[in-house]
Each structure stands twice: as structure tokens, then as C-alpha cells.
XYZ file of C-alpha atoms in Angstrom:
503
model
C 53.611 35.132 -3.996
C 54.844 37.257 -6.833
C 56.824 39.389 -4.485
C 58.993 36.474 -3.526
C 58.125 36.464 0.168
C 54.449 35.656 0.146
C 54.303 32.023 -0.932
C 56.275 28.912 -1.649
C 58.961 29.296 -4.298
C 58.256 25.926 -5.832
C 54.649 26.768 -6.570
C 55.706 29.317 -9.113
C 58.189 27.289 -11.113
C 55.665 26.415 -13.802
C 57.179 28.322 -16.720
C 57.969 25.135 -18.639
C 54.244 24.332 -18.638
C 53.212 27.596 -20.322
C 51.921 27.197 -23.881
C 51.090 29.765 -26.543
C 50.538 30.336 -30.244
C 50.588 33.677 -32.016
C 46.965 34.385 -32.939
C 45.321 37.185 -34.900
C 43.451 38.146 -31.730
C 46.728 38.572 -29.844
C 48.305 40.582 -32.674
C 45.274 42.864 -32.872
C 45.265 43.513 -29.116
C 48.965 44.351 -29.033
C 48.965 46.625 -32.087
C 45.894 48.553 -30.963
C 47.108 48.709 -27.358
C 50.507 50.033 -28.369
C 48.997 53.068 -30.110
C 49.183 54.837 -26.754
C 52.860 55.399 -27.450
C 51.971 57.632 -30.385
C 50.591 60.248 -27.964
C 53.889 60.512 -26.142
C 55.841 60.402 -29.384
C 53.799 63.008 -31.214
C 54.220 65.488 -28.406
C 57.970 64.837 -28.104
C 58.341 65.468 -31.821
C 56.007 68.404 -32.271
C 57.067 70.589 -29.329
C 60.606 71.376 -30.415
C 59.560 72.074 -33.998
C 56.783 74.452 -33.003
C 59.003 76.401 -30.598
C 61.442 77.063 -33.454
C 58.761 78.347 -35.866
C 58.869 82.108 -36.498
C 55.067 82.518 -36.562
C 54.740 80.850 -33.151
C 57.554 82.912 -31.656
C 56.195 86.203 -33.072
C 52.788 85.579 -31.504
C 53.833 84.347 -28.066
C 57.561 85.078 -27.620
C 58.429 88.198 -29.647
C 61.621 88.869 -27.673
C 63.041 85.469 -28.602
C 62.032 86.066 -32.227
C 63.973 89.343 -32.277
C 66.993 87.695 -30.657
C 66.824 84.877 -33.189
C 66.766 87.324 -36.115
C 69.836 89.125 -34.759
C 71.788 85.842 -34.856
C 70.014 84.207 -37.808
C 73.067 82.619 -39.417
C 75.324 82.472 -36.394
C 75.994 80.024 -33.645
C 74.695 81.207 -30.315
C 74.246 78.973 -27.284
C 71.805 81.422 -25.666
C 69.572 82.154 -28.652
C 66.538 80.373 -27.173
C 67.208 80.740 -23.444
C 63.797 81.629 -21.984
C 62.148 79.945 -19.011
C 58.583 80.666 -20.196
C 59.358 79.043 -23.535
C 60.713 75.953 -21.796
C 57.696 75.968 -19.461
C 55.564 75.501 -22.589
C 57.339 72.166 -23.064
C 57.865 71.062 -19.471
C 54.384 71.955 -18.098
C 53.007 68.882 -19.859
C 55.385 66.590 -18.011
C 54.739 68.141 -14.608
C 51.008 67.552 -15.213
C 51.676 63.976 -16.278
C 53.789 63.452 -13.169
C 50.898 64.375 -10.873
C 48.200 62.590 -12.878
C 49.985 59.248 -12.823
C 48.920 58.656 -9.198
C 45.280 58.930 -10.248
C 46.117 56.670 -13.167
C 47.395 54.026 -10.741
C 44.001 53.897 -9.008
C 42.086 53.711 -12.300
C 44.458 51.068 -13.705
C 44.181 48.840 -10.649
C 40.430 49.161 -9.975
C 39.014 49.610 -13.479
C 41.715 47.963 -15.551
C 44.344 48.980 -18.067
C 41.669 49.872 -20.649
C 40.168 52.412 -18.248
C 43.391 54.395 -18.090
C 43.842 54.183 -21.860
C 40.376 55.700 -22.417
C 40.828 58.481 -19.842
C 44.231 59.340 -21.267
C 42.963 59.585 -24.844
C 40.093 61.942 -23.906
C 42.404 64.257 -21.953
C 44.984 64.320 -24.750
C 42.254 65.182 -27.277
C 41.108 68.146 -25.185
C 44.688 69.361 -24.858
C 45.200 69.260 -28.617
C 42.029 71.288 -29.236
C 42.945 73.946 -26.642
C 46.497 74.324 -27.939
C 45.357 74.668 -31.550
C 42.957 77.459 -30.531
C 45.356 79.206 -28.110
C 45.248 83.010 -28.021
C 47.711 83.549 -25.173
C 50.382 81.750 -23.165
C 47.875 80.760 -20.456
C 45.801 78.815 -22.999
C 48.961 77.139 -24.224
C 49.871 76.043 -20.707
C 46.319 74.810 -19.954
C 46.345 72.797 -23.157
C 49.701 71.339 -22.233
C 48.345 70.315 -18.832
C 45.528 68.323 -20.467
C 48.058 66.728 -22.794
C 50.183 65.859 -19.767
C 47.290 64.166 -18.006
C 46.706 62.129 -21.146
C 50.342 61.055 -21.282
C 50.358 60.271 -17.548
C 47.442 57.847 -17.950
C 48.661 56.405 -21.254
C 52.232 55.791 -20.140
C 50.978 54.220 -16.945
C 48.706 51.713 -18.671
C 50.178 50.837 -22.079
C 53.527 49.266 -21.034
C 51.695 47.191 -18.410
C 49.068 46.160 -20.943
C 51.653 44.943 -23.448
C 53.803 43.113 -20.882
C 50.789 41.332 -19.390
C 49.365 40.290 -22.755
C 52.675 38.919 -24.056
C 54.018 35.370 -23.580
C 57.307 35.382 -21.677
C 59.415 34.322 -24.676
C 58.433 37.343 -26.764
C 57.596 39.861 -24.031
C 60.535 42.081 -24.968
C 59.455 42.297 -28.595
C 55.796 42.948 -27.771
C 56.478 45.532 -25.075
C 58.657 47.481 -27.466
C 55.687 48.143 -29.704
C 55.196 51.014 -27.241
C 58.648 52.365 -28.075
C 58.076 51.815 -31.798
C 54.799 53.753 -31.851
C 56.451 56.456 -29.747
C 59.244 56.759 -32.316
C 56.807 56.740 -35.231
C 54.847 59.492 -33.479
C 58.037 61.547 -33.159
C 58.922 61.058 -36.827
C 55.407 61.887 -38.053
C 55.409 65.037 -35.918
C 58.712 66.127 -37.473
C 57.413 65.568 -40.993
C 54.271 67.534 -40.146
C 56.360 70.371 -38.681
C 58.443 70.500 -41.860
C 55.284 71.074 -43.923
C 53.385 73.324 -41.526
C 56.366 75.642 -41.083
C 55.638 76.764 -44.651
C 51.977 77.578 -43.866
C 51.997 81.155 -42.633
C 50.857 82.294 -40.131
C 48.819 79.369 -38.794
C 50.992 76.351 -39.521
C 51.956 75.906 -35.870
C 48.249 75.637 -34.943
C 47.852 72.731 -37.341
C 50.888 70.986 -35.840
C 49.496 71.276 -32.320
C 45.905 70.496 -33.344
C 46.817 67.270 -35.118
C 47.561 65.813 -31.684
C 43.859 64.994 -31.676
C 44.395 62.301 -34.338
C 46.424 59.821 -32.217
C 44.073 60.600 -29.307
C 41.049 59.587 -31.389
C 42.787 56.412 -32.569
C 43.733 55.515 -29.001
C 40.168 56.121 -27.764
C 38.597 53.981 -30.491
C 41.163 51.280 -29.828
C 40.424 51.396 -26.113
C 36.739 50.722 -26.797
C 37.442 47.435 -28.582
C 40.507 46.180 -26.684
C 40.218 43.148 -24.412
C 41.325 43.698 -20.831
C 44.458 41.813 -19.778
C 43.951 38.460 -17.997
C 46.091 39.742 -15.115
C 43.825 42.730 -14.590
C 40.632 40.668 -14.892
C 41.902 38.236 -12.258
C 42.841 41.191 -10.065
C 39.228 42.431 -10.394
C 37.852 38.999 -9.484
C 36.508 38.221 -12.989
C 38.051 34.764 -13.177
C 35.868 33.225 -15.893
C 36.365 36.191 -18.191
C 40.098 36.211 -17.453
C 40.355 32.546 -18.399
C 38.440 33.111 -21.634
C 40.702 36.033 -22.631
C 43.839 34.061 -21.737
C 42.703 31.174 -23.965
C 42.088 33.589 -26.861
C 45.388 35.482 -26.578
C 47.447 32.304 -26.058
C 45.676 30.367 -28.810
C 45.405 27.207 -26.712
C 43.184 25.651 -24.057
C 46.238 24.490 -22.082
C 46.557 27.613 -19.962
C 46.039 26.068 -16.504
C 49.624 26.576 -15.310
C 49.769 30.229 -16.333
C 46.255 30.900 -15.075
C 47.107 29.385 -11.694
C 50.109 31.684 -11.416
C 47.851 34.673 -12.159
C 45.323 33.592 -9.518
C 48.013 33.118 -6.868
C 49.562 36.469 -7.760
C 46.135 38.081 -7.426
C 45.584 36.517 -4.011
C 48.878 37.986 -2.877
C 47.885 41.345 -4.373
C 44.599 41.427 -2.443
C 46.522 40.963 0.807
C 48.270 44.270 0.145
C 46.065 47.133 1.306
C 48.492 49.935 0.472
C 50.549 49.084 -2.641
C 52.546 52.337 -2.538
C 53.644 51.641 1.031
C 54.354 48.046 0.063
C 56.822 49.304 -2.553
C 59.003 50.501 0.331
C 59.097 47.051 1.937
C 62.570 45.530 2.168
C 61.643 42.588 -0.070
C 60.717 45.049 -2.850
C 63.965 47.028 -2.639
C 65.309 45.735 -5.998
C 62.167 46.799 -7.855
C 62.148 50.174 -6.107
C 65.796 50.983 -6.817
C 66.023 49.558 -10.337
C 62.529 49.776 -11.789
C 60.848 52.666 -10.004
C 63.781 55.062 -9.672
C 66.986 54.054 -11.459
C 65.993 53.126 -15.006
C 63.264 55.757 -15.584
C 65.536 58.503 -14.231
C 68.549 57.365 -16.225
C 66.473 57.067 -19.390
C 66.079 60.851 -19.306
C 69.550 61.669 -17.993
C 71.111 60.210 -21.141
C 70.286 63.583 -22.734
C 68.236 61.912 -25.454
C 64.981 63.726 -24.775
C 66.819 67.032 -24.839
C 67.719 66.174 -28.416
C 64.105 65.175 -29.168
C 62.570 68.266 -27.536
C 64.940 70.781 -28.945
C 66.533 69.216 -32.021
C 65.245 71.971 -34.360
C 66.142 74.657 -31.811
C 69.532 73.092 -31.124
C 70.414 72.780 -34.797
C 69.403 76.400 -35.343
C 71.611 77.388 -32.423
C 74.440 75.505 -34.130
C 73.986 77.635 -37.252
C 71.573 75.588 -39.390
C 68.757 77.460 -41.110
C 65.137 76.936 -40.121
C 64.219 74.318 -42.738
C 67.654 72.699 -42.508
C 67.263 72.304 -38.759
C 63.881 70.607 -39.159
C 65.313 68.305 -41.829
C 68.259 67.442 -39.558
C 65.967 66.641 -36.639
C 63.744 64.553 -38.944
C 66.802 62.515 -39.957
C 67.674 61.861 -36.316
C 64.112 60.796 -35.557
C 64.055 58.462 -38.551
C 67.142 56.879 -36.999
C 65.115 56.448 -33.796
C 62.425 54.467 -35.656
C 65.088 52.213 -37.196
C 66.606 51.668 -33.755
C 63.221 50.736 -32.277
C 62.749 48.058 -34.949
C 66.244 46.698 -34.250
C 65.436 46.614 -30.549
C 62.281 44.577 -31.101
C 64.444 41.897 -32.667
C 67.382 42.055 -30.260
C 65.759 42.405 -26.805
C 64.672 38.771 -26.589
C 67.713 37.508 -28.505
C 70.594 39.283 -26.739
C 68.869 40.375 -23.532
C 68.082 43.655 -21.801
C 71.316 43.873 -19.841
C 73.598 43.393 -22.860
C 71.814 46.080 -24.883
C 72.003 48.596 -22.034
C 75.709 48.003 -21.408
C 76.780 47.998 -25.050
C 74.846 51.162 -25.833
C 76.181 52.941 -22.745
C 79.721 52.542 -24.097
C 78.677 53.861 -27.515
C 76.688 56.809 -26.159
C 79.494 57.816 -23.805
C 81.936 57.983 -26.715
C 79.580 59.976 -28.952
C 78.828 62.561 -26.264
C 82.517 63.036 -25.514
C 83.325 63.519 -29.205
C 80.474 66.020 -29.696
C 81.495 67.976 -26.584
C 85.191 68.088 -27.477
C 84.420 69.023 -31.106
C 82.240 71.933 -30.047
C 84.823 73.033 -27.477
C 87.442 73.536 -30.201
C 85.351 74.499 -33.216
C 82.251 76.234 -31.901
C 82.083 79.790 -30.618
C 79.413 82.402 -30.092
C 78.856 84.646 -33.079
C 80.703 82.382 -35.517
C 79.339 80.393 -38.401
C 79.610 76.640 -38.077
C 81.493 75.049 -41.010
C 79.077 72.944 -43.068
C 81.355 69.907 -42.995
C 81.460 70.037 -39.215
C 77.683 70.461 -39.118
C 77.290 67.248 -41.127
C 79.644 65.439 -38.736
C 77.576 66.621 -35.757
C 74.360 65.382 -37.364
C 75.988 61.986 -38.051
C 77.233 61.730 -34.453
C 73.825 62.611 -33.083
C 72.222 60.016 -35.394
C 74.632 57.366 -34.093
C 73.786 58.425 -30.535
C 70.070 58.145 -31.357
C 70.558 54.664 -32.864
C 72.348 53.508 -29.706
C 69.724 55.022 -27.382
C 66.785 53.854 -29.480
C 67.711 50.184 -29.203
C 68.645 50.298 -25.512
C 67.787 52.931 -22.911
C 64.715 54.120 -24.806
C 62.791 50.828 -24.922
C 64.476 49.146 -21.929
C 63.549 52.090 -19.707
C 59.919 51.036 -20.177
C 60.307 47.293 -20.721
C 62.338 46.321 -17.639
C 60.212 48.220 -15.058
C 57.000 46.828 -16.574
C 58.176 43.233 -16.078
C 59.895 43.236 -12.666
C 57.119 44.377 -10.303
C 54.959 41.710 -8.601
C 51.230 41.981 -9.294
C 50.431 43.385 -5.841
C 52.536 46.491 -6.524
C 52.504 46.529 -10.341
C 50.086 49.421 -10.861
C 51.629 51.435 -8.039
C 55.113 50.614 -9.264
C 54.308 51.661 -12.818
C 52.887 54.927 -11.464
C 56.181 55.667 -9.735
C 58.023 54.702 -12.934
C 55.980 57.191 -14.956
C 56.221 59.794 -12.195
C 60.021 59.577 -12.005
C 60.298 59.449 -15.789
C 58.141 62.535 -16.278
C 59.823 64.396 -13.416
C 63.225 64.031 -15.022
C 61.710 64.658 -18.466
C 60.280 67.955 -17.189
C 63.504 68.791 -15.372
C 65.600 68.244 -18.485
C 63.071 70.127 -20.623
C 63.099 73.101 -18.253
C 66.861 73.169 -17.759
C 68.360 72.139 -21.109
C 68.255 75.466 -22.940
C 69.536 77.459 -19.962
C 72.213 74.788 -19.416
C 73.156 74.973 -23.092
C 73.476 78.732 -22.652
C 75.668 78.645 -19.533
C 77.533 75.321 -19.809
C 77.921 75.559 -23.590
C 79.713 72.459 -24.922
C 80.056 71.239 -21.314
C 76.430 70.074 -21.335
C 77.412 67.196 -23.646
C 80.338 66.239 -21.426
C 77.983 66.298 -18.424
C 75.671 63.841 -20.173
C 78.711 61.663 -20.974
C 79.543 61.477 -17.277
C 75.961 60.555 -16.415
C 75.954 57.812 -19.057
C 79.111 56.323 -17.544
C 77.390 56.239 -14.152
C 74.229 54.595 -15.443
C 76.210 51.941 -17.315
C 77.933 51.073 -14.045
C 74.504 50.923 -12.350
C 73.294 48.306 -14.845
C 76.522 46.289 -14.676
C 76.381 45.846 -10.901
C 72.651 45.841 -10.089
C 70.490 44.571 -12.970
C 70.096 40.801 -13.594
C 68.926 39.552 -16.988
C 65.123 39.229 -17.293
C 65.041 37.850 -20.847
C 62.323 35.180 -21.320
C 61.572 34.938 -17.588
C 57.771 34.700 -16.956
C 56.488 37.954 -15.521
C 55.202 36.302 -12.325
C 58.549 34.522 -11.752
C 60.937 37.453 -12.185
C 61.181 37.777 -8.405
C 63.230 34.543 -8.320
C 66.102 36.437 -9.988
C 66.604 38.612 -6.918
C 67.290 35.506 -4.806
C 70.272 34.687 -7.013
C 71.765 38.196 -7.228
C 74.899 38.993 -5.208
C 73.332 42.085 -3.577
C 69.544 41.786 -3.785
C 69.412 38.299 -2.234
C 70.369 39.928 1.081
C 67.211 41.988 0.956
C 64.641 39.467 -0.317
C 65.892 36.544 1.830
C 66.309 38.564 5.031
C 62.701 39.777 4.746
C 61.158 36.301 4.556
């Protein structure tokens, strides 16, 4: 039914009958559930800061430390080019990529809460191992546990928020995940700024404090209600109805509950959800949600800035503390953008935000690339005025990304999959997202070294391509009930050929 080819179209047009009130129970569930984003955010923020700390480099990467000291006040694209150093960052995302398939099974069979709990325990272990690391192998093992935690958390949390939210405010609620991610990034930067001054163990404190969001997520997972969608999927109909009444704040939930039951019946008919993703009728979700948006979210170049902002600013000639301050400013801009996005997603729509920001981000990347091409050279000091301009441009880029591709890259995929492939689809979303995250993490510093300013022009070209992708292929999903999104494909100039021909 939810897939658009499994039941009568008319049976699902009940959106006008849905009722809801914002209750304290609903607010509590969404705030606690969204804390999973802080795991992802804290790691994004802490990794780049730690890899630029002298004490960390002296202990694990002495050659890079020596190279850094030789070019302390100079610009040098290749100052941090080291594949083992980038493996420290990217190993987490390769682990998350693999673990997300296990997360799909746990999420579907045991519920969204199950994945949240597993993810928090794994992330806690990773934080402990990294804080106690004595060699690179321990660092990598710790990162793998962190990656498993992020794989489970990112698989479950966006689904949890989208399923708990009423259609009219689903965009706002889902973006709590992006907001907590951004807050995690900002907190990590502030912590790095302080711990950099604690010699020689400050980096251990930065890495070890990853246990704090893990503990919060675990405790939250113990008290969270399961989503009505998941409870119906598990056959717990009475409990699902009781939870739906509590989160909607009304007893008039029959229309929405009936949609959930019919979606669940369709889901049970699907024995292999991953194979079902490849069915012709699910081609829009596969191309847009599972592959396109999560890949493009990383190919904007934004996570390169988040991973390596301190390193990048040092490469551009900023001092150690100045680089951490600059990256903290950019991450504060990301938090502001996330708040703006929570307001604008359900007001202006997903498609508008993606297209408008693509134009902005393209322009900023071109200006940064051209500026560096004319004013930046190896072995030269970067003029302070130009450094300020670069920080401002990067902040503007972050503001554009943070209200568009950042949150929409999670929101849109979480709302377009039918229930029968939702867990599997979200696993592929996380898998593709983490694959490109790891790829960018592993390749950015070497690309910065060899392509120099051209790396920013490359990202500009990719942004132009992804804006075109949205313009031609993505319909607007604003305020469409999650179990009725499939009806949009029947009205789209391209996708209707796939969903109608498969009926």
C-alpha cells in the first residue's frame, strides 16, 4: 500500500482526517530521541581539532609534527597530507557503513529504540578506548566502535523522529537531529579550544568526552516510547494505538492508525526489503533517497570543512588557537542555520531550500577557489585581511548548507520510503552517506595537497550538478503524510512512468 502499487490509491487519502495536538509527551519523546545526533556531531567536531593538536601529533604522527613546525606560519597545502592520519578520521565512517546493515535488522525486528541503545553502548566503548589509546591500532579500534555507534544511531534516529511527527510539522521535528548534530559539533570545538591548552593529555580528554553524549543517548533510549509505526510493524497493535493517542494528544486517531495498519500489512508481504528496494515501483526512492541525496550531502564539501577546519585554517596560515577559534565560528554558524531550517522547512519546502542554497554555495566555492588561486601560494604568509574574508565566505557557505543540504539530506530520505522498505532504505541512506563521508575524509587532505585551490572549484562543479538533480527529479514533500508520499511519484513527469508501469 505505501509503496504505491500494493493497494487502492483511494484508501490512503485520509490525510484530512488526521488530528493532533502538541503534548508534553510528544515533545519529550522528540527531544530525547534527537540526542542521537549529538554522537555524530561530537565526532565530526572533535576529530579535526584533535588531529591539529601538537601533543596528539607528537605522540602518534611525529613526522607530521616536524613538517608542521617547519611551516608554522606559512601557507602549505601539503602540511597535513598523510593517509594514516586521515585513516584515523575515516575508519569510523567505514565501520559505520558496514554496521548499518545490522542496524537495519535490529531497527525492523526490535524497533527504533533497539538501535538507539546498541549505538549508544558502542559509541561509549569507542570513546573509552580512544581516550586510553597508546598506539595507532588502539586509536583505529576505538574509531571502529564509534563508527558502529554512529551507524546504528543514524539509522534509527531520523526514522524515529519522522514517524513520531505529525505531517504538518515533520520537517521541523526531523531537523532536531540536525540541530543536535550541529550542537555536538560546536560543543566539540569549544572543548578542543580548552583542551588544546592542557598539555600533554588534553587530546585524551577531548576524545574521552565522547562518552557523555553516549550515556545521555543510552539513558534516553531506556525511557523513550517506541514509534507507533514500529509497534504496528511488530504486531503490537494495542500498544501502538495507545502510543499514537499519547503522542497525538487526541483519541481521534482512527484514520492515521488505519493507514499504519495497512502499511504494515504491505510490509509483511515483503520478505526481502533490500531486494524490494530495487523493484521498479521503488525507483524514485532508490535514486533520490537512498543514493542521490545522501551522496550529494557529502559531495558539497561541507564535511571536509567540519573534519579539517582547524587543519585547513592552519594550512592557510592561521595559528593553532586562531584556527580553532575560526572553526568554532563556522560551527556556531551551523547551529544558527539548523535553527533557521527548523522554521523554514515546513514553511518554504524542502525543494526550495535545496535549490536556493545550491546557488549560494556554488558562488561561495567559486569565490574561495578563485581567491586562493590568485592570492595563495606555498611558503607565503596569508594576508590577515584575506584570511578574514575566507572565514566569512566559509561561514556563509556553512549557513547555506546548514539550512538546506545538511538537514534535508536526512529529512527527505526518512519520509519518502514506504514502510515495507523503510528500515532497509534508511540503512542504504546511512551506508551511502557514510561511504562518501569516509571517501571525502580519506581524500580531502591529499586532494588539497595536489589540487590546491582547485579542490574548491571541484566542489563548486559538484554543487551545480546536485542542484540540477533536485530541480528535475525531486517533488515537494512538505506536509504530505508519510504514508501518502508515494502519491507524489504518480504526478511527477519522470517517476510516474516507473510507478504506473509497475502496477
